[in-house]
């Protein structure tokens, strides 16, 4: 008996040691992350853009509540530029210099959701990109010749323009339907009066490309539903816009439950051409400075199509013949035919009328329902050049590729995780390129080095050029890429420097013309920045000194006379919370009141040359 | 009296005059600079009447080493050079019309002397700009003379100086002034 005790204990010790040293301590079965090294190698080659070469596409991505536009190169996914639109940016002086400060109107953030590139014949023309601020009812526009915000406009009567921006096919209008219904003018009204007093409003904005000025053309008053992602028609459907709605229940509290009761919500079809005519004919009311038209009082311009409940996205196919709605809560995609809808409208074939809007018969308009087994939470649709649609599935974390004409599911690829929008190369134009799609994922836990409880969001690049989709690359991203549009690089023509315009207000182009002028208690500085000095007054003993009295209003106009690409100068004043930049050939102005007496160094904040460090001067504020 | 120039020789001289005249519209000389941060290169292009290219940028860079600024004003030659060229062309035409063989040496002589003076003048300027550097310049550099033709390295810049279209037209004009000597050789 005694003999087996040491033998057994020896064996046990052996097992213990083996377990301690060699066992796999991870728990449970493993997932199927790609470990195919060959595939990864060729993927690396696909995204590698060697020195001296450029990316093929610009991806213009919203920055969500950062209020910024993120610019990426595709396929490398390198971030090329952050363009401040609704938020100040000390790096570029956006929101600090006089012009941009006025443009921001006192706000320090905005919620940038859906960029829309200007279009000609349903194609991106690469001139401007429009953006909505869901938080403060604004629209902004970025000039793609210099990637600067050119104009911002606040819109009355809106409750968050979430369902925009999108443009009609020749940028006649930039359209923004409201997300939250509010009483007109946001006047006080109890929520018990929601159905009567609250309104959903669509803003129809125009943009003067010459003057770079936004203007409110007219607004459309709709029932107090919530409007979600929308799109403009193309070609045959070019006069129309389609919008998803939810909360046809008129819920006013606990919306997650109460706004999800009805089995059907609606897609709203609006004929903007028709409305435009009626507005021109004076059929509108003036409401808080906007021309407001109620399409329910003007027959022929609004229709509703029933759709599976709480739809999120609706997208028009590249050929403009169909629109595809995705039901967030009823997990299927529905393909509707514009032509059938137009027929029903023509023959007055209405199922019923709801809230004064004729409702088209679902069965007669629908072309097909597409319900990939197990796919949950379809949100948005993008397209390729071969008649296929690509849908993000928020809940089942995948992208599904299917054939529009047949509804056949062609391929599915997992993404990591919870994709909202996606952007295919030229994927929502009349002629998509069908090369890449980027999935904009809300969650990315475990995919990148940990930075604590909150992880970056992610963008995943998927090759869609072949029959099968191929997940190629992933990159972390600042919060929050909401939607993006991807445009071929050939369509964007940037300027190299700002034209030397000697007539430009406040500009100075020669050192000897620099001067400091006093008008009462205002001090106007007409200065220049050049490698590697500031000249504020060439005739002064110290040309780089600005001397004022305490309490003076100081206005500094600075022109960068280095007409050399990429030689940007900064201008920071110590202890004044002021920094702005002048790009080559640009004139910018800041204003401030010299409240603090004292000596404050001024220096170039934007690295400009070998002698950048020497580029400095002084602001002297003489005490009262 | 010597024999008159043949029609061929006349044509040759008029051709030379035309080329000389045409050269006013073309650049004569240039310098191109390359540096890591200027892979596309910066240009100085010299026409008989004006400077062209990235003059402002080059001036901006030259201020580091204290080189004087290039401008049309800094080269008085640019004011009267077009006049000289036109004068030269007119002289050629007159000689062609006079058809005197003995005058054939004048165009050749003028071009040789003019060319020599031109190169001397250029060298004078290059020496002046390269050696009279501002002693207070932020970057101190040994004085230098950029070559009239060929490659040179200065700090992080590689410069290429070269003659171009206008000079080639002058060269062709020179050949055309030599041609009559051959045409008239047996007469
Ligand atoms: Cu600087």
Tab-separated table of C-alpha atoms in Angstrom, chain A residues 271-468:
chain	number	residue	atom	x	y	z
A	271	UNK	CA	-41.471	67.295	-53.867
A	272	UNK	CA	-39.150	70.263	-53.380
A	273	UNK	CA	-39.642	71.537	-56.934
A	274	UNK	CA	-43.373	71.815	-56.273
A	275	UNK	CA	-42.803	73.526	-52.917
A	276	UNK	CA	-40.293	75.892	-54.449
A	277	UNK	CA	-42.912	77.040	-56.963
A	278	UNK	CA	-45.504	77.548	-54.262
A	279	UNK	CA	-43.121	79.539	-52.106
A	280	UNK	CA	-42.214	81.667	-55.114
A	281	UNK	CA	-45.939	82.248	-55.633
A	282	UNK	CA	-46.154	83.598	-52.105
A	283	UNK	CA	-47.915	80.624	-50.539
A	284	UNK	CA	-46.059	80.819	-47.252
A	285	UNK	CA	-46.190	82.420	-43.833
A	286	UNK	CA	-43.358	84.407	-42.352
A	287	UNK	CA	-42.278	82.601	-39.182
A	288	UNK	CA	-39.335	83.985	-37.211
A	289	UNK	CA	-37.706	85.301	-40.339
A	290	UNK	CA	-38.255	82.142	-42.398
A	291	UNK	CA	-40.714	81.520	-45.198
A	292	UNK	CA	-42.734	78.623	-43.805
A	293	UNK	CA	-44.882	76.437	-46.013
A	294	UNK	CA	-47.185	73.699	-44.734
A	295	UNK	CA	-47.293	71.110	-47.523
A	296	UNK	CA	-50.484	69.643	-46.121
A	297	UNK	CA	-52.251	72.795	-47.164
A	298	UNK	CA	-50.723	72.615	-50.629
A	299	UNK	CA	-51.687	69.316	-52.204
A	300	UNK	CA	-49.349	67.462	-54.474
A	301	UNK	CA	-46.114	68.009	-52.659
A	302	UNK	CA	-46.137	65.531	-49.756
A	303	UNK	CA	-46.904	61.813	-49.422
A	304	UNK	CA	-46.200	59.143	-46.856
A	305	UNK	CA	-45.201	55.532	-47.386
A	306	UNK	CA	-45.694	53.068	-44.514
A	307	UNK	CA	-42.508	51.360	-43.424
A	308	UNK	CA	-41.469	48.826	-40.806
A	309	UNK	CA	-41.345	50.569	-37.465
A	310	UNK	CA	-38.684	53.044	-36.364
A	311	UNK	CA	-36.699	53.158	-39.579
A	312	UNK	CA	-33.332	54.803	-39.353
A	313	UNK	CA	-31.811	55.250	-42.773
A	314	UNK	CA	-33.286	55.764	-46.195
A	315	UNK	CA	-31.019	55.933	-49.221
A	316	UNK	CA	-31.705	56.496	-52.892
A	317	UNK	CA	-30.060	54.074	-55.331
A	318	UNK	CA	-27.398	55.506	-57.683
A	319	UNK	CA	-29.779	55.362	-60.669
A	320	UNK	CA	-32.438	57.231	-58.693
A	321	UNK	CA	-35.184	54.665	-59.345
A	322	UNK	CA	-35.551	53.259	-55.860
A	323	UNK	CA	-35.198	54.136	-52.210
A	324	UNK	CA	-34.115	51.687	-49.565
A	325	UNK	CA	-35.297	51.999	-45.993
A	326	UNK	CA	-33.674	50.147	-43.137
A	327	UNK	CA	-35.743	49.274	-40.115
A	328	UNK	CA	-33.702	49.574	-36.971
A	329	UNK	CA	-36.283	47.698	-34.908
A	330	UNK	CA	-37.842	45.600	-37.658
A	331	UNK	CA	-34.626	44.150	-38.927
A	332	UNK	CA	-35.024	44.221	-42.674
A	333	UNK	CA	-34.321	46.408	-45.642
A	334	UNK	CA	-37.228	47.487	-47.797
A	335	UNK	CA	-36.745	48.440	-51.426
A	336	UNK	CA	-39.362	50.918	-52.677
A	337	UNK	CA	-39.908	51.930	-56.268
A	338	UNK	CA	-40.104	55.629	-57.093
A	339	UNK	CA	-41.851	54.837	-60.367
A	340	UNK	CA	-44.560	52.847	-58.600
A	341	UNK	CA	-44.929	55.654	-56.075
A	342	UNK	CA	-45.303	58.196	-58.872
A	343	UNK	CA	-47.939	55.977	-60.521
A	344	UNK	CA	-49.927	55.720	-57.309
A	345	UNK	CA	-49.696	59.489	-56.853
A	346	UNK	CA	-50.833	60.072	-60.431
A	347	UNK	CA	-53.838	57.805	-60.129
A	348	UNK	CA	-54.728	59.085	-56.669
A	349	UNK	CA	-54.340	55.605	-55.252
A	350	UNK	CA	-54.106	56.399	-51.544
A	351	UNK	CA	-54.542	53.895	-48.748
A	352	UNK	CA	-55.658	56.506	-46.295
A	353	UNK	CA	-54.713	59.932	-45.033
A	354	UNK	CA	-52.755	60.437	-41.825
A	355	UNK	CA	-52.229	63.847	-40.236
A	356	UNK	CA	-53.374	65.418	-43.483
A	357	UNK	CA	-50.829	63.492	-45.544
A	358	UNK	CA	-51.974	61.026	-48.247
A	359	UNK	CA	-50.549	57.579	-47.491
A	360	UNK	CA	-49.468	55.486	-50.459
A	361	UNK	CA	-50.340	51.767	-50.392
A	362	UNK	CA	-47.313	49.877	-49.071
A	363	UNK	CA	-47.950	46.747	-51.128
A	364	UNK	CA	-48.066	48.640	-54.383
A	365	UNK	CA	-44.933	50.688	-53.803
A	366	UNK	CA	-42.675	48.064	-52.303
A	367	UNK	CA	-40.438	46.136	-54.634
A	368	UNK	CA	-39.032	43.713	-52.088
A	369	UNK	CA	-38.104	43.162	-48.478
A	370	UNK	CA	-34.643	41.852	-47.758
A	371	UNK	CA	-34.147	40.060	-44.482
A	372	UNK	CA	-30.737	38.403	-44.092
A	373	UNK	CA	-31.120	35.650	-41.477
A	374	UNK	CA	-29.745	36.703	-38.110
A	375	UNK	CA	-28.773	40.177	-39.295
A	376	UNK	CA	-29.974	42.707	-36.750
A	377	UNK	CA	-30.185	46.477	-36.681
A	378	UNK	CA	-29.760	47.528	-40.315
A	379	UNK	CA	-28.986	51.240	-40.406
A	380	UNK	CA	-27.529	52.677	-43.589
A	381	UNK	CA	-27.016	51.690	-47.187
A	382	UNK	CA	-24.104	52.401	-49.511
A	383	UNK	CA	-23.673	51.295	-53.099
A	384	UNK	CA	-21.100	49.967	-55.551
A	385	UNK	CA	-20.913	50.192	-59.328
A	386	UNK	CA	-22.308	46.706	-59.902
A	387	UNK	CA	-25.851	47.031	-58.604
A	388	UNK	CA	-25.100	45.994	-55.043
A	389	UNK	CA	-26.060	47.526	-51.752
A	390	UNK	CA	-24.099	47.362	-48.504
A	391	UNK	CA	-25.845	47.674	-45.180
A	392	UNK	CA	-24.375	48.256	-41.770
A	393	UNK	CA	-25.922	46.067	-39.086
A	394	UNK	CA	-25.618	47.851	-35.788
A	395	UNK	CA	-26.675	45.012	-33.528
A	396	UNK	CA	-25.142	42.023	-35.286
A	397	UNK	CA	-21.946	44.010	-36.055
A	398	UNK	CA	-21.534	43.195	-39.715
A	399	UNK	CA	-21.846	44.535	-43.205
A	400	UNK	CA	-24.193	42.726	-45.546
A	401	UNK	CA	-23.799	42.903	-49.293
A	402	UNK	CA	-26.850	42.198	-51.406
A	403	UNK	CA	-28.127	42.609	-54.913
A	404	UNK	CA	-30.642	45.407	-55.275
A	405	UNK	CA	-32.502	43.854	-58.229
A	406	UNK	CA	-33.034	40.445	-56.644
A	407	UNK	CA	-32.530	40.882	-52.921
A	408	UNK	CA	-30.039	38.025	-53.010
A	409	UNK	CA	-27.570	38.114	-50.108
A	410	UNK	CA	-24.124	37.923	-51.668
A	411	UNK	CA	-21.749	38.256	-48.748
A	412	UNK	CA	-21.460	39.219	-45.094
A	413	UNK	CA	-18.429	40.368	-43.148
A	414	UNK	CA	-18.118	40.967	-39.404
A	415	UNK	CA	-16.914	44.375	-38.161
A	416	UNK	CA	-15.684	45.374	-34.717
A	417	UNK	CA	-18.132	46.545	-33.405
A	418	UNK	CA	-21.537	48.173	-33.862
A	419	UNK	CA	-21.253	50.071	-37.109
A	420	UNK	CA	-23.361	53.195	-37.526
A	421	UNK	CA	-22.812	54.620	-40.952
A	422	UNK	CA	-20.436	53.376	-43.550
A	423	UNK	CA	-18.932	55.182	-46.515
A	424	UNK	CA	-18.148	53.569	-49.829
A	425	UNK	CA	-15.912	55.290	-52.363
A	426	UNK	CA	-18.249	57.776	-54.056
A	427	UNK	CA	-20.830	55.431	-52.542
A	428	UNK	CA	-23.864	57.690	-52.451
A	429	UNK	CA	-23.398	59.372	-55.820
A	430	UNK	CA	-24.940	58.545	-59.192
A	431	UNK	CA	-21.818	56.521	-60.065
A	432	UNK	CA	-20.172	54.798	-57.092
A	433	UNK	CA	-16.609	53.507	-57.563
A	434	UNK	CA	-17.067	50.185	-55.790
A	435	UNK	CA	-13.505	49.968	-54.465
A	436	UNK	CA	-13.651	50.401	-50.712
A	437	UNK	CA	-16.131	50.720	-47.916
A	438	UNK	CA	-15.241	52.033	-44.478
A	439	UNK	CA	-17.317	50.858	-41.574
A	440	UNK	CA	-17.635	53.551	-38.898
A	441	UNK	CA	-17.807	51.549	-35.720
A	442	UNK	CA	-19.068	52.883	-32.435
A	443	UNK	CA	-17.170	50.450	-30.257
A	444	UNK	CA	-13.626	49.105	-30.561
A	445	UNK	CA	-12.812	47.530	-27.220
A	446	UNK	CA	-9.826	45.197	-27.257
A	447	UNK	CA	-8.739	46.221	-30.753
A	448	UNK	CA	-6.130	48.816	-29.798
A	449	UNK	CA	-3.756	49.430	-26.892
A	450	UNK	CA	-5.908	50.144	-23.899
A	451	UNK	CA	-6.311	53.719	-22.749
A	452	UNK	CA	-8.572	52.995	-19.812
A	453	UNK	CA	-12.296	52.509	-19.528
A	454	UNK	CA	-13.183	54.479	-22.640
A	455	UNK	CA	-11.786	53.183	-25.883
A	456	UNK	CA	-11.453	54.883	-29.228
A	457	UNK	CA	-14.018	54.290	-31.875
A	458	UNK	CA	-12.818	52.640	-35.029
A	459	UNK	CA	-12.924	52.723	-38.777
A	460	UNK	CA	-12.531	49.493	-40.659
A	461	UNK	CA	-11.497	49.440	-44.261
A	462	UNK	CA	-13.088	46.747	-46.381
A	463	UNK	CA	-12.112	45.928	-49.945
A	464	UNK	CA	-15.307	45.597	-51.987
A	465	UNK	CA	-13.716	45.393	-55.422
A	466	UNK	CA	-14.071	41.631	-55.676
A	467	UNK	CA	-16.971	39.210	-55.336
A	468	UNK	CA	-16.249	38.765	-51.652
